Amino acid sequence: MSTQAKKRVLSGIQPSGEIHVGNWLGAVRTWAKQVEDQAEDNLYCIVDAHAITVPYEPAELKRRTLGLARDLIACGVDPARCTLFVQSDVREHTELAWYLATVTPMGDLFRMTQFKDKSDGKEFVSAGLFTYPVLMSADILLYKATIVPVGDDQVQHIELARETVRRFNHRYGDIFPEPEARLSVTPRIMGLDGEGKMSKSKGNSIDVFEPRDSFWNKLRTAFTDPQRLRKSDPGRPDVCNVFTMHKALGSEATVLEVRESCTGAKWGCVDCKKVLMDGFDRELVPLRTRREALDEGAVARALTEGADKARAIAAETLREVRGAMGLGSA
Ligand code: AQP
């Protein structure tokens, strides 16, 4: 199948911290599978322009951006088989965001849950945080991507992108296709404290590449079913974050065994977590080995090449958009 005939996939991740188990099970592991399958044309970007919508350190951002690229490649997002790039290296993202902002109602942006969560109680809330979903729409629409593999926290933003397509196309002609979210079997991994979703910025995460000892120490103490106080109490797998992770990592037989051992109070939570840790080891050890072997120069070159490929598509879309909107002198 030629690249043109393939559906296009676009997704992104912020360089706002280390990749955690939520990012990996919710999104990045799906990206890697799709890159391996080659059934679609895959573009993945490190969305540094999104990460500056909250206070940050410039030097730290640069370090994290390059570190994240290395981690993504180690996770299987192979730049030889997809387009991996840094968002701000393709300036068309911010240009298209401005144009899309003119067809996005402020009322819709005020309804965004992520904006409410991230702005709640903050003394300074940037306009960039408010218009974050418009930039995300631009990320997707710039490539006319129709599939967006994300965790469930991003579904509302994709719904907004679909609305934006309808508004834009109604006003300016049939330019963009409507994108759809693609969710993994574990679209929401809760934080270790069980208080909310696992997040880089909330200090409630286990990082994919953290040393095995600290990985296990965090997993061992992770929140489970609050009603299960003793091993003899029957557990409720469907409310347990550890069971959710088993669903992603275990075989069907393991998931069934975990369910029965939990509801039948045959295993305690630590027994259950040891089996989960085996699942993590099985998948993460090869990623760690691959990461060790990655050379910084090669990662930087891959990003340059990725940006060149992305820019070629982005420039063509913007040419079409500017024409349809009557912008510019030419
Ligand atoms: N807890 C989660 N469970 C499942 N999927 C998740 N994702 C994030 N957290 C979970 C998905 O990971 C992808 C990359 O996320 P992001 O870095 O772009 O932004 P985020 O959703 O805001 O992630 P964080 O970790 O919570 O970052 P901070 O703390 O910086 O805001 C997305 O597809 C996301 O859905």
mmCIF file of C-alpha atoms and ligand atoms in Angstrom:
data_model
loop_
_atom_site.group_PDB
_atom_site.id
_atom_site.type_symbol
_atom_site.label_atom_id
_atom_site.label_comp_id
_atom_site.label_asym_id
_atom_site.label_seq_id
_atom_site.Cartn_x
_atom_site.Cartn_y
_atom_site.Cartn_z
ATOM 1 C CA MET A 1 0.000 0.000 0.000
ATOM 2 C CA SER A 2 1.439 3.426 -0.863
ATOM 3 C CA THR A 3 1.912 6.067 1.836
ATOM 4 C CA GLN A 4 -0.749 8.309 0.245
ATOM 5 C CA ALA A 5 -3.373 5.590 0.444
ATOM 6 C CA LYS A 6 -2.712 4.979 4.120
ATOM 7 C CA LYS A 7 -4.719 6.731 6.805
ATOM 8 C CA ARG A 8 -2.684 9.287 8.696
ATOM 9 C CA VAL A 9 -2.074 9.123 12.430
ATOM 10 C CA LEU A 10 -0.875 12.060 14.535
ATOM 11 C CA SER A 11 -0.282 12.281 18.249
ATOM 12 C CA GLY A 12 1.947 14.181 20.660
ATOM 13 C CA ILE A 13 3.462 14.216 24.100
ATOM 14 C CA GLN A 14 4.637 17.141 26.186
ATOM 15 C CA PRO A 15 8.267 17.354 27.319
ATOM 16 C CA SER A 16 7.021 18.311 30.773
ATOM 17 C CA GLY A 17 8.692 15.427 32.615
ATOM 18 C CA GLU A 18 9.676 11.797 32.221
ATOM 19 C CA ILE A 19 7.405 9.343 30.328
ATOM 20 C CA HIS A 20 5.315 7.617 32.967
ATOM 21 C CA VAL A 21 3.347 4.406 32.967
ATOM 22 C CA GLY A 22 0.131 6.362 32.192
ATOM 23 C CA ASN A 23 1.630 8.001 29.090
ATOM 24 C CA TRP A 24 3.046 4.659 28.011
ATOM 25 C CA LEU A 25 -0.015 2.448 28.537
ATOM 26 C CA GLY A 26 -2.436 5.182 27.447
ATOM 27 C CA ALA A 27 -0.608 6.306 24.315
ATOM 28 C CA VAL A 28 3.073 5.629 23.591
ATOM 29 C CA ARG A 29 2.840 1.824 23.614
ATOM 30 C CA THR A 30 0.038 2.087 21.017
ATOM 31 C CA TRP A 31 2.215 4.394 18.923
ATOM 32 C CA ALA A 32 5.028 1.835 18.951
ATOM 33 C CA LYS A 33 2.676 -0.980 17.895
ATOM 34 C CA GLN A 34 1.341 1.136 15.056
ATOM 35 C CA VAL A 35 4.856 1.996 13.912
ATOM 36 C CA GLU A 36 5.677 -1.705 13.913
ATOM 37 C CA ASP A 37 2.501 -2.605 11.985
ATOM 38 C CA GLN A 38 3.032 0.057 9.288
ATOM 39 C CA ALA A 39 -0.684 -0.114 8.415
ATOM 40 C CA GLU A 40 -0.955 3.683 8.672
ATOM 41 C CA ASP A 41 1.218 6.729 8.060
ATOM 42 C CA ASN A 42 2.406 7.641 11.559
ATOM 43 C CA LEU A 43 3.488 11.090 12.751
ATOM 44 C CA TYR A 44 4.431 11.712 16.390
ATOM 45 C CA CYS A 45 5.540 14.995 17.853
ATOM 46 C CA ILE A 46 7.085 16.253 21.041
ATOM 47 C CA VAL A 47 4.827 19.182 21.773
ATOM 48 C CA ASP A 48 7.195 21.675 23.344
ATOM 49 C CA ALA A 49 4.961 24.654 22.464
ATOM 50 C CA HIS A 50 2.261 23.092 24.650
ATOM 51 C CA ALA A 51 4.700 22.650 27.538
ATOM 52 C CA ILE A 52 5.347 26.423 27.741
ATOM 53 C CA THR A 53 1.729 27.210 28.633
ATOM 54 C CA VAL A 54 2.631 26.724 32.312
ATOM 55 C CA PRO A 55 5.740 28.104 34.108
ATOM 56 C CA TYR A 56 8.938 26.279 33.011
ATOM 57 C CA GLU A 57 12.734 26.582 32.786
ATOM 58 C CA PRO A 58 14.027 27.063 29.191
ATOM 59 C CA ALA A 59 17.233 25.028 29.666
ATOM 60 C CA GLU A 60 15.275 22.253 31.324
ATOM 61 C CA LEU A 61 12.745 22.240 28.476
ATOM 62 C CA LYS A 62 15.486 21.744 25.887
ATOM 63 C CA ARG A 63 17.053 18.931 27.940
ATOM 64 C CA ARG A 64 13.689 17.232 28.369
ATOM 65 C CA THR A 65 12.783 17.558 24.699
ATOM 66 C CA LEU A 66 15.930 15.728 23.596
ATOM 67 C CA GLY A 67 15.625 13.210 26.437
ATOM 68 C CA LEU A 68 12.017 12.512 25.513
ATOM 69 C CA ALA A 69 12.984 11.897 21.885
ATOM 70 C CA ARG A 70 15.491 9.295 23.039
ATOM 71 C CA ASP A 71 12.902 7.688 25.324
ATOM 72 C CA LEU A 72 10.277 7.541 22.585
ATOM 73 C CA ILE A 73 12.707 5.876 20.209
ATOM 74 C CA ALA A 74 13.627 3.405 22.959
ATOM 75 C CA CYS A 75 9.885 2.710 23.398
ATOM 76 C CA GLY A 76 9.678 1.688 19.737
ATOM 77 C CA VAL A 77 8.705 4.947 18.051
ATOM 78 C CA ASP A 78 11.352 4.243 15.429
ATOM 79 C CA PRO A 79 12.147 7.360 13.364
ATOM 80 C CA ALA A 80 13.148 5.169 10.430
ATOM 81 C CA ARG A 81 9.542 3.926 10.214
ATOM 82 C CA CYS A 82 7.527 7.027 11.194
ATOM 83 C CA THR A 83 7.865 10.809 11.312
ATOM 84 C CA LEU A 84 9.136 11.835 14.744
ATOM 85 C CA PHE A 85 9.679 15.554 15.262
ATOM 86 C CA VAL A 86 9.565 18.479 17.661
ATOM 87 C CA GLN A 87 6.464 20.652 17.295
ATOM 88 C CA SER A 88 8.201 24.049 17.416
ATOM 89 C CA ASP A 89 10.631 22.965 14.657
ATOM 90 C CA VAL A 90 7.605 23.165 12.345
ATOM 91 C CA ARG A 91 6.388 26.742 12.751
ATOM 92 C CA GLU A 92 3.281 26.077 10.702
ATOM 93 C CA HIS A 93 1.706 24.629 13.892
ATOM 94 C CA THR A 94 1.496 28.030 15.549
ATOM 95 C CA GLU A 95 0.454 29.783 12.362
ATOM 96 C CA LEU A 96 -2.446 27.407 11.778
ATOM 97 C CA ALA A 97 -3.416 27.680 15.463
ATOM 98 C CA TRP A 98 -4.005 31.398 14.966
ATOM 99 C CA TYR A 99 -6.221 30.837 11.939
ATOM 100 C CA LEU A 100 -8.202 28.127 13.761
ATOM 101 C CA ALA A 101 -8.601 30.400 16.788
ATOM 102 C CA THR A 102 -10.729 32.665 14.623
ATOM 103 C CA VAL A 103 -13.350 29.918 14.209
ATOM 104 C CA THR A 104 -13.193 28.587 17.796
ATOM 105 C CA PRO A 105 -15.730 30.011 20.267
ATOM 106 C CA MET A 106 -14.352 31.090 23.649
ATOM 107 C CA GLY A 107 -17.308 29.356 25.325
ATOM 108 C CA ASP A 108 -16.054 25.986 24.049
ATOM 109 C CA LEU A 109 -12.579 26.652 25.433
ATOM 110 C CA PHE A 110 -13.996 27.582 28.852
ATOM 111 C CA ARG A 111 -15.697 24.177 28.985
ATOM 112 C CA MET A 112 -12.438 22.225 28.623
ATOM 113 C CA THR A 113 -11.838 20.094 31.721
ATOM 114 C CA GLN A 114 -8.060 20.210 31.369
ATOM 115 C CA PHE A 115 -8.123 24.014 31.371
ATOM 116 C CA LYS A 116 -10.283 24.021 34.499
ATOM 117 C CA ASP A 117 -7.954 21.523 36.247
ATOM 118 C CA LYS A 118 -4.738 23.251 35.280
ATOM 119 C CA SER A 119 -5.931 26.793 35.975
ATOM 120 C CA ASP A 120 -7.735 26.014 39.236
ATOM 121 C CA GLY A 121 -6.264 28.025 42.127
ATOM 122 C CA LYS A 122 -3.379 29.431 40.043
ATOM 123 C CA GLU A 123 -2.389 33.065 40.475
ATOM 124 C CA PHE A 124 -1.174 33.319 36.869
ATOM 125 C CA VAL A 125 -3.054 31.584 34.072
ATOM 126 C CA SER A 126 -1.616 32.198 30.618
ATOM 127 C CA ALA A 127 -3.759 32.852 27.559
ATOM 128 C CA GLY A 128 -1.707 30.015 26.031
ATOM 129 C CA LEU A 129 -3.135 27.555 28.565
ATOM 130 C CA PHE A 130 -6.619 28.722 27.592
ATOM 131 C CA THR A 131 -5.969 28.311 23.843
ATOM 132 C CA TYR A 132 -4.007 25.051 24.272
ATOM 133 C CA PRO A 133 -6.793 22.997 22.580
ATOM 134 C CA VAL A 134 -6.644 25.264 19.512
ATOM 135 C CA LEU A 135 -2.942 24.506 19.106
ATOM 136 C CA MET A 136 -3.748 20.830 19.545
ATOM 137 C CA SER A 137 -6.354 21.077 16.778
ATOM 138 C CA ALA A 138 -3.690 22.680 14.581
ATOM 139 C CA ASP A 139 -1.245 19.838 15.377
ATOM 140 C CA ILE A 140 -3.745 17.318 14.032
ATOM 141 C CA LEU A 141 -5.307 19.255 11.163
ATOM 142 C CA LEU A 142 -1.997 20.467 9.748
ATOM 143 C CA TYR A 143 -1.364 16.868 8.653
ATOM 144 C CA LYS A 144 -5.024 16.081 7.872
ATOM 145 C CA ALA A 145 -4.667 13.208 10.319
ATOM 146 C CA THR A 146 -7.825 11.187 10.922
ATOM 147 C CA ILE A 147 -6.605 8.976 13.791
ATOM 148 C CA VAL A 148 -5.304 10.359 17.076
ATOM 149 C CA PRO A 149 -4.141 7.740 19.611
ATOM 150 C CA VAL A 150 -4.462 9.337 23.060
ATOM 151 C CA GLY A 151 -5.468 8.723 26.650
ATOM 152 C CA ASP A 152 -9.040 9.582 27.655
ATOM 153 C CA ASP A 153 -8.027 12.964 29.129
ATOM 154 C CA GLN A 154 -7.511 14.203 25.562
ATOM 155 C CA VAL A 155 -10.812 13.001 24.104
ATOM 156 C CA GLN A 156 -12.575 16.281 24.863
ATOM 157 C CA HIS A 157 -9.883 18.175 22.938
ATOM 158 C CA ILE A 158 -10.349 15.892 19.948
ATOM 159 C CA GLU A 159 -14.101 16.483 20.050
ATOM 160 C CA LEU A 160 -13.303 20.188 19.893
ATOM 161 C CA ALA A 161 -10.983 19.599 16.915
ATOM 162 C CA ARG A 162 -13.873 17.833 15.138
ATOM 163 C CA GLU A 163 -16.150 20.819 15.819
ATOM 164 C CA THR A 164 -13.433 23.113 14.504
ATOM 165 C CA VAL A 165 -13.240 21.115 11.279
ATOM 166 C CA ARG A 166 -17.005 21.454 10.823
ATOM 167 C CA ARG A 167 -16.905 25.204 11.448
ATOM 168 C CA PHE A 168 -13.848 25.797 9.274
ATOM 169 C CA ASN A 169 -15.070 23.658 6.365
ATOM 170 C CA HIS A 170 -18.518 25.259 6.500
ATOM 171 C CA ARG A 171 -16.942 28.716 6.221
ATOM 172 C CA TYR A 172 -14.023 28.066 3.846
ATOM 173 C CA GLY A 173 -14.701 24.832 1.928
ATOM 174 C CA ASP A 174 -13.930 21.183 2.396
ATOM 175 C CA ILE A 175 -10.318 21.317 3.540
ATOM 176 C CA PHE A 176 -9.945 19.175 6.661
ATOM 177 C CA PRO A 177 -11.133 15.634 7.478
ATOM 178 C CA GLU A 178 -12.623 14.998 10.945
ATOM 179 C CA PRO A 179 -10.143 13.285 13.266
ATOM 180 C CA GLU A 180 -11.078 10.534 15.704
ATOM 181 C CA ALA A 181 -9.543 9.523 19.014
ATOM 182 C CA ARG A 182 -8.139 6.007 19.255
ATOM 183 C CA LEU A 183 -8.015 4.691 22.804
ATOM 184 C CA SER A 184 -5.904 1.843 24.163
ATOM 185 C CA VAL A 185 -7.387 -0.830 26.476
ATOM 186 C CA THR A 186 -6.133 1.318 29.347
ATOM 187 C CA PRO A 187 -7.093 4.888 28.427
ATOM 188 C CA ARG A 188 -6.833 6.139 32.019
ATOM 189 C CA ILE A 189 -4.170 5.037 34.466
ATOM 190 C CA MET A 190 -4.716 6.482 37.900
ATOM 191 C CA GLY A 191 -1.909 8.026 39.975
ATOM 192 C CA LEU A 192 -0.179 6.032 42.704
ATOM 193 C CA ASP A 193 -2.238 7.887 45.319
ATOM 194 C CA GLY A 194 -5.504 6.961 43.592
ATOM 195 C CA GLU A 195 -6.520 10.660 43.687
ATOM 196 C CA GLY A 196 -6.602 11.423 39.976
ATOM 197 C CA LYS A 197 -4.986 10.369 36.713
ATOM 198 C CA MET A 198 -1.274 9.688 36.697
ATOM 199 C CA SER A 199 0.423 12.935 35.600
ATOM 200 C CA LYS A 200 3.992 14.078 35.067
ATOM 201 C CA SER A 201 3.342 17.263 36.992
ATOM 202 C CA LYS A 202 1.474 15.771 39.952
ATOM 203 C CA GLY A 203 4.270 13.660 41.471
ATOM 204 C CA ASN A 204 1.967 10.604 41.458
ATOM 205 C CA SER A 205 3.657 8.637 38.690
ATOM 206 C CA ILE A 206 6.020 5.743 38.040
ATOM 207 C CA ASP A 207 8.369 6.574 35.205
ATOM 208 C CA VAL A 208 8.939 4.017 32.487
ATOM 209 C CA PHE A 209 12.719 4.396 32.660
ATOM 210 C CA GLU A 210 13.214 4.742 36.381
ATOM 211 C CA PRO A 211 15.520 2.190 38.012
ATOM 212 C CA ARG A 212 13.823 -1.115 38.733
ATOM 213 C CA ASP A 213 14.205 -0.778 42.538
ATOM 214 C CA SER A 214 12.402 2.526 42.765
ATOM 215 C CA PHE A 215 9.879 1.338 40.147
ATOM 216 C CA TRP A 216 9.030 -1.639 42.353
ATOM 217 C CA ASN A 217 9.003 0.427 45.568
ATOM 218 C CA LYS A 218 6.418 2.750 44.037
ATOM 219 C CA LEU A 219 4.334 -0.065 42.567
ATOM 220 C CA ARG A 220 4.433 -1.993 45.865
ATOM 221 C CA THR A 221 2.824 0.916 47.725
ATOM 222 C CA ALA A 222 0.392 1.946 44.968
ATOM 223 C CA PHE A 223 -3.240 2.558 45.868
ATOM 224 C CA THR A 224 -5.577 -0.385 45.179
ATOM 225 C CA ASP A 225 -9.186 -1.135 46.186
ATOM 226 C CA PRO A 226 -9.766 1.034 49.299
ATOM 227 C CA GLN A 227 -12.234 -1.505 50.714
ATOM 228 C CA ARG A 228 -9.602 -4.235 50.766
ATOM 229 C CA LEU A 229 -7.970 -3.822 54.161
ATOM 230 C CA ARG A 230 -6.859 -7.423 54.805
ATOM 231 C CA LYS A 231 -5.783 -10.220 52.478
ATOM 232 C CA SER A 232 -8.919 -12.122 53.522
ATOM 233 C CA ASP A 233 -11.191 -9.305 52.200
ATOM 234 C CA PRO A 234 -12.430 -10.126 48.672
ATOM 235 C CA GLY A 235 -11.123 -7.468 46.282
ATOM 236 C CA ARG A 236 -12.946 -5.578 43.498
ATOM 237 C CA PRO A 237 -10.684 -5.714 40.419
ATOM 238 C CA ASP A 238 -12.877 -3.355 38.427
ATOM 239 C CA VAL A 239 -12.143 -0.435 40.755
ATOM 240 C CA CYS A 240 -8.441 -1.280 41.113
ATOM 241 C CA ASN A 241 -5.733 0.572 39.155
ATOM 242 C CA VAL A 242 -3.398 -2.420 39.473
ATOM 243 C CA PHE A 243 -5.969 -4.627 37.736
ATOM 244 C CA THR A 244 -6.289 -2.025 34.968
ATOM 245 C CA MET A 245 -2.563 -2.343 34.337
ATOM 246 C CA HIS A 246 -2.814 -6.148 34.313
ATOM 247 C CA LYS A 247 -5.324 -5.796 31.479
ATOM 248 C CA ALA A 248 -2.681 -4.035 29.400
ATOM 249 C CA LEU A 249 0.267 -6.261 30.244
ATOM 250 C CA GLY A 250 -1.086 -9.720 31.025
ATOM 251 C CA SER A 251 -2.250 -12.551 28.781
ATOM 252 C CA GLU A 252 -5.953 -13.393 28.883
ATOM 253 C CA ALA A 253 -5.154 -16.306 31.205
ATOM 254 C CA THR A 254 -3.180 -14.072 33.589
ATOM 255 C CA VAL A 255 -5.930 -11.451 33.683
ATOM 256 C CA LEU A 256 -8.457 -14.161 34.537
ATOM 257 C CA GLU A 257 -6.196 -15.606 37.232
ATOM 258 C CA VAL A 258 -5.668 -12.133 38.713
ATOM 259 C CA ARG A 259 -9.413 -11.480 38.753
ATOM 260 C CA GLU A 260 -10.214 -14.804 40.429
ATOM 261 C CA SER A 261 -7.367 -14.578 42.931
ATOM 262 C CA CYS A 262 -8.450 -11.043 43.898
ATOM 263 C CA THR A 263 -12.200 -11.629 44.172
ATOM 264 C CA GLY A 264 -11.583 -14.959 45.916
ATOM 265 C CA ALA A 265 -9.105 -13.345 48.354
ATOM 266 C CA LYS A 266 -6.470 -15.941 47.393
ATOM 267 C CA TRP A 267 -3.818 -13.306 46.706
ATOM 268 C CA GLY A 268 -3.000 -10.217 48.702
ATOM 269 C CA CYS A 269 -2.365 -6.955 46.839
ATOM 270 C CA VAL A 270 1.417 -7.405 47.018
ATOM 271 C CA ASP A 271 1.130 -10.868 45.409
ATOM 272 C CA CYS A 272 -0.908 -9.290 42.635
ATOM 273 C CA LYS A 273 1.638 -6.480 42.213
ATOM 274 C CA LYS A 274 4.517 -8.977 41.961
ATOM 275 C CA VAL A 275 2.796 -10.602 38.987
ATOM 276 C CA LEU A 276 2.280 -7.154 37.474
ATOM 277 C CA MET A 277 5.953 -6.327 38.027
ATOM 278 C CA ASP A 278 6.866 -9.455 36.038
ATOM 279 C CA GLY A 279 4.747 -8.072 33.205
ATOM 280 C CA PHE A 280 6.524 -4.712 33.390
ATOM 281 C CA ASP A 281 9.935 -6.414 33.455
ATOM 282 C CA ARG A 282 9.067 -8.453 30.408
ATOM 283 C CA GLU A 283 8.229 -5.337 28.392
ATOM 284 C CA LEU A 284 10.507 -2.701 29.894
ATOM 285 C CA VAL A 285 13.855 -4.496 30.118
ATOM 286 C CA PRO A 286 14.279 -4.550 26.293
ATOM 287 C CA LEU A 287 13.313 -0.860 26.140
ATOM 288 C CA ARG A 288 15.949 0.002 28.751
ATOM 289 C CA THR A 289 18.589 -1.914 26.805
ATOM 290 C CA ARG A 290 17.647 -0.150 23.585
ATOM 291 C CA ARG A 291 17.780 3.223 25.335
ATOM 292 C CA GLU A 292 21.301 2.590 26.632
ATOM 293 C CA ALA A 293 22.482 1.944 23.082
ATOM 294 C CA LEU A 294 21.019 5.170 21.652
ATOM 295 C CA ASP A 295 23.464 7.825 20.676
ATOM 296 C CA GLU A 296 22.568 11.518 21.200
ATOM 297 C CA GLY A 297 23.826 12.571 17.755
ATOM 298 C CA ALA A 298 21.625 10.004 16.043
ATOM 299 C CA VAL A 299 18.590 11.176 18.027
ATOM 300 C CA ALA A 300 19.219 14.811 17.056
ATOM 301 C CA ARG A 301 19.641 13.851 13.380
ATOM 302 C CA ALA A 302 16.402 11.862 13.453
ATOM 303 C CA LEU A 303 14.557 14.922 14.781
ATOM 304 C CA THR A 304 15.964 17.148 12.044
ATOM 305 C CA GLU A 305 14.914 14.683 9.375
ATOM 306 C CA GLY A 306 11.507 14.231 11.022
ATOM 307 C CA ALA A 307 10.916 17.995 11.059
ATOM 308 C CA ASP A 308 11.849 18.233 7.360
ATOM 309 C CA LYS A 309 9.325 15.539 6.469
ATOM 310 C CA ALA A 310 6.611 17.079 8.642
ATOM 311 C CA ARG A 311 7.258 20.581 7.297
ATOM 312 C CA ALA A 312 6.737 19.462 3.718
ATOM 313 C CA ILE A 313 3.202 18.259 4.553
ATOM 314 C CA ALA A 314 2.479 21.235 6.805
ATOM 315 C CA ALA A 315 3.534 23.812 4.193
ATOM 316 C CA GLU A 316 1.180 22.296 1.626
ATOM 317 C CA THR A 317 -1.787 22.407 4.047
ATOM 318 C CA LEU A 318 -1.060 26.003 4.966
ATOM 319 C CA ARG A 319 -0.842 27.007 1.331
ATOM 320 C CA GLU A 320 -4.341 25.592 0.874
ATOM 321 C CA VAL A 321 -5.661 27.199 4.082
ATOM 322 C CA ARG A 322 -4.244 30.642 3.317
ATOM 323 C CA GLY A 323 -5.719 30.465 -0.169
ATOM 324 C CA ALA A 324 -9.150 29.472 1.143
ATOM 325 C CA MET A 325 -9.082 32.207 3.786
ATOM 326 C CA GLY A 326 -7.971 34.944 1.407
ATOM 327 C CA LEU A 327 -4.772 35.618 3.323
ATOM 328 C CA GLY A 328 -1.547 37.155 1.989
ATOM 329 C CA SER A 329 -0.657 39.174 -1.091
ATOM 330 C CA ALA A 330 0.257 36.422 -3.513
HETATM 331 N N1 AQP B 1 -2.796 8.763 33.358
HETATM 332 C C1 AQP B 1 -2.894 8.554 32.046
HETATM 333 N N2 AQP B 1 -3.493 7.433 31.593
HETATM 334 C C2 AQP B 1 -3.591 7.195 30.245
HETATM 335 N N3 AQP B 1 -3.087 8.036 29.312
HETATM 336 C C3 AQP B 1 -2.479 9.160 29.733
HETATM 337 N N4 AQP B 1 -1.890 10.175 29.087
HETATM 338 C C4 AQP B 1 -1.432 11.078 29.994
HETATM 339 N N5 AQP B 1 -1.700 10.662 31.241
HETATM 340 C C5 AQP B 1 -2.355 9.480 31.121
HETATM 341 C C6 AQP B 1 -1.768 10.267 27.643
HETATM 342 O O1 AQP B 1 -0.386 10.397 27.333
HETATM 343 C C7 AQP B 1 -0.240 11.181 26.143
HETATM 344 C C8 AQP B 1 0.794 12.253 26.370
HETATM 345 O O2 AQP B 1 0.302 13.146 27.378
HETATM 346 P P1 AQP B 1 0.868 14.624 27.456
HETATM 347 O O3 AQP B 1 2.246 14.612 27.900
HETATM 348 O O4 AQP B 1 0.692 15.297 26.179
HETATM 349 O O5 AQP B 1 -0.044 15.427 28.407
HETATM 350 P P2 AQP B 1 -0.940 15.082 29.615
HETATM 351 O O6 AQP B 1 -2.129 14.307 29.177
HETATM 352 O O7 AQP B 1 -1.246 16.383 30.256
HETATM 353 O O8 AQP B 1 0.024 14.164 30.481
HETATM 354 P P3 AQP B 1 0.539 14.414 31.914
HETATM 355 O O9 AQP B 1 1.460 13.340 32.258
HETATM 356 O O10 AQP B 1 -0.642 14.612 32.805
HETATM 357 O O11 AQP B 1 1.381 15.739 31.767
HETATM 358 P P4 AQP B 1 1.332 17.071 32.603
HETATM 359 O O12 AQP B 1 1.374 16.679 34.052
HETATM 360 O O13 AQP B 1 2.528 17.842 32.172
HETATM 361 O O14 AQP B 1 0.059 17.747 32.225
HETATM 362 C C9 AQP B 1 -1.628 11.742 25.825
HETATM 363 O O15 AQP B 1 -2.218 10.983 24.783
HETATM 364 C C10 AQP B 1 -2.394 11.553 27.106
HETATM 365 O O16 AQP B 1 -3.790 11.385 26.887
#
